[in-house]
Amino acid sequence: MASVRWPVGPLSWVAQSDFDRDVAPVLEAHCFDCHGGGASKGDIVLDEFASAEERQKARSLWEGVYHNVEAGLMPPPGEPPLSDAQKAKLAEWIEREVFRLDPHHPDTGKVVIRRLNRQEYRNSIRELFGEIPVDPSANLPPDDSGYGFDNVGAVLSMSPELLEKYVLAADRVLGAVIRTRPPAPDLVAFEAETDFRGVQHASHGTGSLVRSGVVGVKLPVKRNGEYQIRIWAGADQAGNELAKMGIKIGVRTKETFEIEAESSRPKPVELSAKLNRGEQWLEIAFLNDYYDPNARDPTRRDRNLHIQRVELVGPVDLAPPPPSAAHEAIFSPGGDGSDRQRAERILAVFGRRAWRRALSSEEVARLMALFEMARGQGDSFEGGVALAIQAVLVSPRFLFRGEGIEVGSREVGIVPISELELASRLSFFLWSGPPDEHLLGLAEGGRLRDQLHAEVVRMLEDRRAQALVENFAGQWLQLRNLDLVVPDQKTFPAWNDRLREAMRGETEELFQSIFTGDRSLLEFLDGNYTFLNESLARHYGIDGVKGEAFRRVSLQGQVRRQRGGVLGHASVLTLTSHPTRTSPVNRGNWVLENLLGAPPPPPPPNVPLLEASAPRAVNGTLRARLEAHREKAACANCHARMDPIGLAMENYDGIGAWRETDGGQRIDPSGELIGSGRFESIEELRGVLLERHKEAFVRSLASSLLSYALGRGIEYFDKPALSRIQERVNRGGCRAHELVFAIVDSVPFQYRRALLSGGEQGP
């Protein structure tokens, strides 16, 4: 494979269909009433091109036509549909003459150097250090999303402020993992005005002792140990001796100090004491009061003691804690030898795992320079290694997934990525994290491509594949939005956070079961089982499920008709509802966009919402109000596709509980999908989707998963690869593993554009 080099860019070859003969008649018969002959509905005009070349250059226009025809958006409802042959001819011409697609000479898109998102960063730190007592991503900002996913390179920017946060995050991680010295002792200060208590001949809230007296302070001791006590004291001197201060802690420690500092400039008096955990009483006594009103020097007639503040510091005898497992894992490769030899081995091993490849001798030397600098400044061996590791963690080689770029001649097109790059693509696809030692070893030995499918199966069965569930399914099916919904508690008293998590858990368990168990992808649309715990089973009215652990439950009879597939999942039904009621529009739109890959366009400007557009006379049922809304020409096209799907789901209330009536009126779930036939229930709708829209579902899921795997949106030049993936999945019985195999074998996943000389990417 390494010797293959495919050209990209504009190509020409013998045309397979003639525009004037095969395409123009289709446009004239089905499109020009609205988009030709002077008509420009939606500002779309298909017949005003000065030349064939100009027509072929209007890529964005024809890309919209391609999508709308493929998704069934055009021609609109009520107009004669295109035949399969007409669709094929139109698509063939657009792919060949506008997109310039040649299945034998594919393109893989621009190389994007992708920053790790928050989840990938967290997982990478966990892979390097294991479980640690801090969340490394806690102070990182939320990631932006593009094309529906938060791992898209185009939106994962790096600002100076974010880089500073990564520096602080690395410091925080290493502080929790590598202990180079005992933790700093605590310091607690007590002020005279607020914390002192008069004991003898002294008032509360004062540190001035003008006669022999005692003030006290309660010292909160957190744990047994040696403590340092600082007493900031000064004195007004008189007579032949200095003011004397006595210290008593509990019943054991007693010491006397002479105070030389002036009362206006107090200085600390320090003593050490072993203290036990709990509150300890500290007493400060003025021992030698003196007053002589007849003294010759009026400034030395009255001896007084003034206490400004007391500080408790400690424990000061703490030993370094025993090394953590992560500490041992980092330093164990050092072995024997000099500090320099040990540090080199440690940094080479750690750097390989962090940068997902072996370090060059120059890279190790740069890290060693940091180690030597720290040692030269008096830091410990561990401290020097920690500084170098921090540099590893803030390097672009860790924070970005930069795949090696070959600079070649202008003839080169796409080149296969290296096995190390393939290992990273695979692990971040399935685990949202770096390769483990096994995967990295296969890549370094040049054996990964030979064992790629076996590795996919191993990785899907690994606990780290939960990341694919949370990050791909969580965004594809919009399960993350469950955290944002707030159903009205009065309308839905059964709603609580436990039920929310149970809803999410059901859908995540189904996804994991399908992908880990290599089950049919069509079970997302209809299945005879689901996963329930007691909370969700009670919500569904299903008996016999006890405890909060999820288990697989077979669906039969009425329950099968209600709950088969994700259309019956309370997670989907809740996140597509309003706080006080259902939303057939949201539910229909969710199915079109997330399952069929045919999202309707946004509503035209100045079109009123459903509540404002429906006449009062039809406010009785939601179906009647939707029908009234659909009578508006600007609304009819999209709502004719969304509403029947959403109305078929009306037997589920706003949090997914089954119901037969709404507002005292019996629910009518029947409807008709344009070009697909009628249905009378949600069960029959699932049947229509399986029978008439299976291809659209597989294509949509494949497109979403490929986009997630590549970290970019799907473009027109991905059509051939996507078609091959879909064909493989269909031939493989729509099994989940076949979909993943087809993606990791695909040209966009296995190849990248080479660079032209001078660093410019191929077109």
Coordinates of N, CA and C in Angstrom, one line a residue, residues 365-506:
A365 N 17.1 15.1 23.7 CA 18.2 16.0 24.1 C 17.5 17.3 24.6
R366 N 16.5 17.8 23.9 CA 15.9 19.0 24.3 C 15.2 18.9 25.7
L367 N 14.6 17.7 25.9 CA 13.9 17.4 27.2 C 15.0 17.3 28.3
M368 N 16.1 16.7 28.0 CA 17.2 16.6 28.9 C 17.8 17.9 29.3
A369 N 17.8 18.9 28.4 CA 18.3 20.2 28.7 C 17.4 20.8 29.8
L370 N 16.1 20.6 29.8 CA 15.2 21.1 30.9 C 15.5 20.4 32.2
F371 N 15.7 19.1 32.1 CA 16.1 18.3 33.3 C 17.4 18.9 34.0
E372 N 18.4 19.1 33.1 CA 19.7 19.6 33.6 C 19.5 21.0 34.2
M373 N 18.7 21.8 33.6 CA 18.5 23.2 34.1 C 17.9 23.1 35.5
A374 N 16.9 22.3 35.7 CA 16.2 22.2 37.0 C 17.2 21.7 38.0
R375 N 18.0 20.7 37.7 CA 19.0 20.2 38.6 C 20.0 21.2 39.0
G376 N 20.4 22.0 38.0 CA 21.4 23.1 38.2 C 20.9 24.1 39.1
Q377 N 19.6 24.3 39.2 CA 19.0 25.3 40.1 C 18.6 24.7 41.5
G378 N 19.1 23.5 41.7 CA 18.9 22.9 43.0 C 17.7 22.0 43.2
D379 N 17.0 21.7 42.1 CA 15.8 20.9 42.2 C 16.2 19.4 42.3
S380 N 15.3 18.6 42.8 CA 15.6 17.2 43.0 C 15.5 16.5 41.7
F381 N 16.0 15.2 41.7 CA 15.9 14.4 40.5 C 14.4 14.3 40.0
E382 N 13.5 14.0 40.9 CA 12.1 14.0 40.5 C 11.6 15.3 40.0
G383 N 12.0 16.4 40.6 CA 11.6 17.7 40.1 C 12.1 18.0 38.7
G384 N 13.3 17.6 38.4 CA 13.9 17.8 37.1 C 13.1 17.0 36.0
V385 N 12.8 15.7 36.4 CA 12.0 14.9 35.5 C 10.6 15.5 35.3
A386 N 10.0 16.0 36.4 CA 8.7 16.6 36.3 C 8.6 17.8 35.4
L387 N 9.7 18.6 35.4 CA 9.7 19.8 34.5 C 9.8 19.4 33.0
A388 N 10.6 18.4 32.7 CA 10.7 17.9 31.4 C 9.3 17.2 30.9
I389 N 8.7 16.5 31.8 CA 7.4 15.9 31.5 C 6.4 17.0 31.2
Q390 N 6.4 18.0 32.0 CA 5.5 19.1 31.8 C 5.6 19.7 30.3
A391 N 6.9 19.8 29.9 CA 7.1 20.2 28.5 C 6.6 19.3 27.5
V392 N 6.6 18.0 27.8 CA 6.0 17.0 26.9 C 4.5 17.2 26.8
L393 N 3.9 17.5 27.9 CA 2.4 17.6 28.0 C 1.9 18.9 27.4
V394 N 2.7 19.9 27.3 CA 2.2 21.2 26.6 C 2.8 21.3 25.2
S395 N 3.5 20.3 24.7 CA 4.0 20.4 23.4 C 2.8 20.2 22.4
P396 N 2.9 20.8 21.2 CA 1.9 20.5 20.1 C 1.9 19.1 19.8
R397 N 3.0 18.3 20.0 CA 3.0 16.9 19.6 C 2.1 16.1 20.5
F398 N 1.8 16.6 21.7 CA 0.8 16.0 22.5 C -0.6 16.6 22.4
L399 N -0.7 17.9 22.3 CA -2.0 18.5 22.3 C -2.6 18.5 21.0
F400 N -1.9 18.2 19.9 CA -2.4 18.1 18.6 C -2.2 16.8 18.0
R401 N -3.1 16.3 17.1 CA -2.9 15.1 16.4 C -2.4 15.5 15.0
G402 N -1.1 15.8 14.9 CA -0.5 16.2 13.7 C 0.1 15.0 13.0
E403 N -0.5 14.6 11.8 CA 0.0 13.5 11.1 C 1.1 13.9 10.2
G404 N 2.2 13.1 10.1 CA 3.4 13.5 9.3 C 3.0 13.8 7.9
I405 N 3.6 14.9 7.4 CA 3.3 15.4 6.1 C 4.6 15.2 5.2
E406 N 4.4 14.6 4.1 CA 5.4 14.5 3.1 C 5.4 15.6 2.1
V407 N 6.5 16.3 1.9 CA 6.5 17.3 0.9 C 7.1 16.7 -0.4
G408 N 6.3 16.7 -1.4 CA 6.7 16.0 -2.7 C 6.6 16.9 -3.9
S409 N 6.6 16.3 -5.0 CA 6.5 17.0 -6.3 C 5.0 17.4 -6.5
R410 N 4.8 18.1 -7.6 CA 3.4 18.5 -7.9 C 2.6 17.4 -8.5
E411 N 3.2 16.3 -8.8 CA 2.5 15.2 -9.4 C 1.7 14.4 -8.3
V412 N 2.2 14.4 -7.1 CA 1.6 13.5 -6.0 C 0.2 14.0 -5.7
G413 N -0.6 13.0 -5.3 CA -2.0 13.3 -4.9 C -2.2 12.8 -3.5
I414 N -2.6 11.6 -3.3 CA -2.8 11.1 -1.9 C -1.8 10.0 -1.6
V415 N -1.5 9.9 -0.3 CA -0.5 8.9 0.1 C -1.1 8.2 1.3
P416 N -0.7 7.0 1.5 CA -1.2 6.3 2.7 C -0.5 6.9 4.0
I417 N -1.3 6.9 5.0 CA -0.7 7.4 6.3 C 0.1 6.3 6.9
S418 N 1.1 6.6 7.7 CA 1.9 5.6 8.3 C 1.1 4.7 9.3
E419 N 1.7 3.6 9.7 CA 1.0 2.7 10.6 C 0.8 3.4 12.0
L420 N 1.8 4.2 12.4 CA 1.7 4.9 13.6 C 0.5 5.9 13.6
E421 N 0.4 6.6 12.4 CA -0.7 7.5 12.2 C -2.0 6.8 12.2
L422 N -2.0 5.6 11.6 CA -3.2 4.8 11.6 C -3.6 4.4 13.0
A423 N -2.6 4.0 13.8 CA -2.9 3.6 15.2 C -3.6 4.8 15.9
S424 N -3.1 6.0 15.7 CA -3.7 7.1 16.4 C -5.1 7.4 15.9
R425 N -5.3 7.3 14.6 CA -6.7 7.5 14.0 C -7.6 6.5 14.6
L426 N -7.2 5.3 14.7 CA -8.1 4.2 15.1 C -8.4 4.4 16.6
S427 N -7.4 4.7 17.4 CA -7.7 4.8 18.9 C -8.5 6.0 19.2
F428 N -8.3 7.1 18.5 CA -9.1 8.3 18.8 C -10.5 8.2 18.2
F429 N -10.7 7.4 17.2 CA -12.0 7.0 16.7 C -12.8 6.2 17.7
L430 N -12.2 5.1 18.1 CA -13.0 4.1 18.9 C -12.9 4.4 20.4
W431 N -11.8 5.1 20.9 CA -11.6 5.3 22.3 C -11.6 6.7 22.7
S432 N -11.6 7.6 21.8 CA -11.4 9.1 22.1 C -10.1 9.2 22.9
G433 N -9.1 8.5 22.6 CA -7.8 8.6 23.4 C -6.7 7.9 22.6
P434 N -5.5 7.9 23.2 CA -4.3 7.4 22.5 C -4.2 5.9 22.4
P435 N -3.4 5.4 21.5 CA -3.2 4.0 21.4 C -2.6 3.4 22.7
D436 N -3.0 2.2 23.0 CA -2.4 1.5 24.1 C -1.1 0.8 23.7
E437 N -0.4 0.2 24.6 CA 0.9 -0.4 24.3 C 0.7 -1.5 23.2
H438 N -0.3 -2.3 23.2 CA -0.5 -3.3 22.2 C -0.7 -2.7 20.8
L439 N -1.5 -1.7 20.7 CA -1.8 -1.1 19.4 C -0.5 -0.4 18.9
L440 N 0.2 0.3 19.8 CA 1.4 1.0 19.4 C 2.5 0.1 19.0
G441 N 2.5 -1.1 19.7 CA 3.5 -2.1 19.3 C 3.3 -2.7 17.9
L442 N 2.0 -2.9 17.6 CA 1.7 -3.4 16.2 C 2.1 -2.4 15.2
A443 N 1.8 -1.1 15.4 CA 2.1 -0.1 14.5 C 3.6 0.0 14.3
E444 N 4.4 0.0 15.4 CA 5.8 0.1 15.3 C 6.4 -1.0 14.5
G445 N 5.8 -2.2 14.7 CA 6.3 -3.4 14.0 C 5.8 -3.5 12.6
G446 N 5.0 -2.6 12.1 CA 4.5 -2.6 10.7 C 3.4 -3.7 10.5
R447 N 2.7 -4.2 11.6 CA 1.8 -5.3 11.5 C 0.3 -4.9 11.7
L448 N 0.1 -3.6 11.9 CA -1.3 -3.1 12.2 C -2.2 -3.4 11.0
R449 N -1.8 -3.0 9.8 CA -2.8 -3.1 8.7 C -3.1 -4.6 8.5
D450 N -2.2 -5.5 8.7 CA -2.5 -6.9 8.5 C -3.5 -7.4 9.6
Q451 N -3.5 -6.8 10.7 CA -4.4 -7.3 11.8 C -5.5 -6.2 12.1
L452 N -5.8 -5.4 11.2 CA -6.7 -4.2 11.5 C -8.0 -4.6 12.0
H453 N -8.7 -5.6 11.3 CA -10.0 -6.0 11.7 C -10.0 -6.6 13.1
A454 N -9.0 -7.4 13.4 CA -8.9 -8.1 14.7 C -8.7 -7.0 15.8
E455 N -7.9 -6.0 15.5 CA -7.8 -4.9 16.4 C -9.1 -4.1 16.7
V456 N -9.8 -3.9 15.6 CA -11.1 -3.2 15.7 C -12.0 -4.0 16.7
V457 N -12.1 -5.3 16.6 CA -12.9 -6.1 17.4 C -12.4 -6.0 18.9
R458 N -11.1 -6.2 19.0 CA -10.5 -6.1 20.4 C -10.8 -4.7 21.0
M459 N -10.7 -3.7 20.3 CA -10.9 -2.3 20.8 C -12.4 -2.1 21.1
L460 N -13.3 -2.6 20.3 CA -14.7 -2.4 20.6 C -15.1 -3.2 21.8
E461 N -14.4 -4.3 22.2 CA -14.8 -5.0 23.4 C -14.1 -4.5 24.6
D462 N -13.2 -3.5 24.4 CA -12.5 -2.9 25.6 C -13.4 -1.9 26.3
R463 N -13.2 -1.7 27.6 CA -14.0 -0.8 28.3 C -13.8 0.7 27.8
R464 N -12.7 0.9 27.2 CA -12.4 2.3 26.6 C -13.3 2.6 25.5
A465 N -14.0 1.6 24.9 CA -14.9 1.9 23.8 C -16.2 2.5 24.3
Q466 N -16.4 2.6 25.6 CA -17.5 3.4 26.1 C -17.4 4.8 25.6
A467 N -16.2 5.3 25.3 CA -16.1 6.7 24.7 C -16.8 6.8 23.4
L468 N -16.9 5.7 22.6 CA -17.6 5.8 21.4 C -19.1 5.9 21.7
V469 N -19.6 5.3 22.7 CA -21.0 5.4 23.1 C -21.3 6.8 23.6
E470 N -20.5 7.3 24.5 CA -20.8 8.6 25.1 C -20.5 9.8 24.1
N471 N -19.5 9.7 23.3 CA -19.1 10.8 22.4 C -19.7 10.7 21.0
F472 N -19.8 9.6 20.4 CA -20.5 9.5 19.1 C -22.0 9.4 19.3
A473 N -22.4 8.4 20.0 CA -23.9 8.2 20.1 C -24.5 9.4 20.9
G474 N -23.7 10.0 21.8 CA -24.2 11.1 22.6 C -24.5 12.3 21.7
Q475 N -23.8 12.4 20.6 CA -23.9 13.6 19.7 C -24.8 13.2 18.5
W476 N -24.6 12.0 18.0 CA -25.4 11.6 16.8 C -26.9 11.5 17.2
L477 N -27.2 10.9 18.3 CA -28.6 10.8 18.8 C -29.0 12.0 19.7
Q478 N -28.1 12.9 19.9 CA -28.3 14.1 20.7 C -28.6 13.8 22.2
L479 N -28.1 12.7 22.7 CA -28.3 12.3 24.1 C -27.8 13.3 25.1
R480 N -26.7 14.0 24.7 CA -26.1 15.0 25.5 C -27.2 16.1 25.9
N481 N -28.1 16.3 25.0 CA -29.1 17.4 25.2 C -30.1 17.0 26.3
L482 N -30.0 15.7 26.8 CA -30.9 15.4 27.9 C -30.5 16.2 29.2
D483 N -29.3 16.6 29.3 CA -28.8 17.4 30.4 C -29.5 18.8 30.4
L484 N -30.0 19.2 29.2 CA -30.5 20.6 29.1 C -32.0 20.7 29.2
V485 N -32.7 19.5 29.1 CA -34.2 19.6 29.1 C -34.6 19.7 30.6
V486 N -35.7 20.5 30.7 CA -36.3 20.7 32.1 C -37.8 20.5 31.9
P487 N -38.3 19.3 31.9 CA -39.8 19.1 31.9 C -40.5 19.7 33.0
D488 N -41.6 20.3 32.8 CA -42.4 20.9 33.8 C -42.8 19.9 34.9
Q489 N -42.5 20.2 36.2 CA -42.7 19.2 37.2 C -44.2 19.0 37.5
K490 N -45.0 20.0 37.3 CA -46.4 19.9 37.6 C -47.1 19.0 36.5
T491 N -46.6 19.3 35.3 CA -47.2 18.5 34.1 C -46.7 17.0 34.2
F492 N -45.4 16.8 34.6 CA -44.8 15.5 34.6 C -44.2 15.2 35.9
P493 N -45.0 14.9 36.9 CA -44.5 14.7 38.3 C -43.6 13.5 38.4
A494 N -43.6 12.6 37.5 CA -42.7 11.4 37.6 C -41.3 11.8 37.2
W495 N -41.0 13.0 36.7 CA -39.7 13.4 36.2 C -38.8 13.6 37.4
N496 N -37.6 13.1 37.3 CA -36.5 13.4 38.2 C -35.2 13.0 37.6
D497 N -34.1 13.3 38.2 CA -32.7 13.1 37.7 C -32.4 11.6 37.5
R498 N -33.0 10.8 38.4 CA -32.7 9.4 38.3 C -33.4 8.8 37.0
L499 N -34.6 9.3 36.7 CA -35.2 8.9 35.5 C -34.5 9.4 34.3
R500 N -34.0 10.6 34.3 CA -33.2 11.2 33.2 C -32.0 10.2 32.9
E501 N -31.3 9.8 33.9 CA -30.1 9.0 33.7 C -30.5 7.6 33.2
A502 N -31.6 7.1 33.7 CA -32.1 5.8 33.2 C -32.5 5.9 31.7
M503 N -33.1 7.0 31.3 CA -33.4 7.2 29.9 C -32.1 7.1 29.0
R504 N -31.1 7.9 29.5 CA -29.9 7.9 28.7 C -29.2 6.6 28.7
G505 N -29.3 5.9 29.9 CA -28.7 4.6 30.0 C -29.3 3.6 29.0
E506 N -30.6 3.6 28.8 CA -31.2 2.6 27.9 C -30.6 2.8 26.5

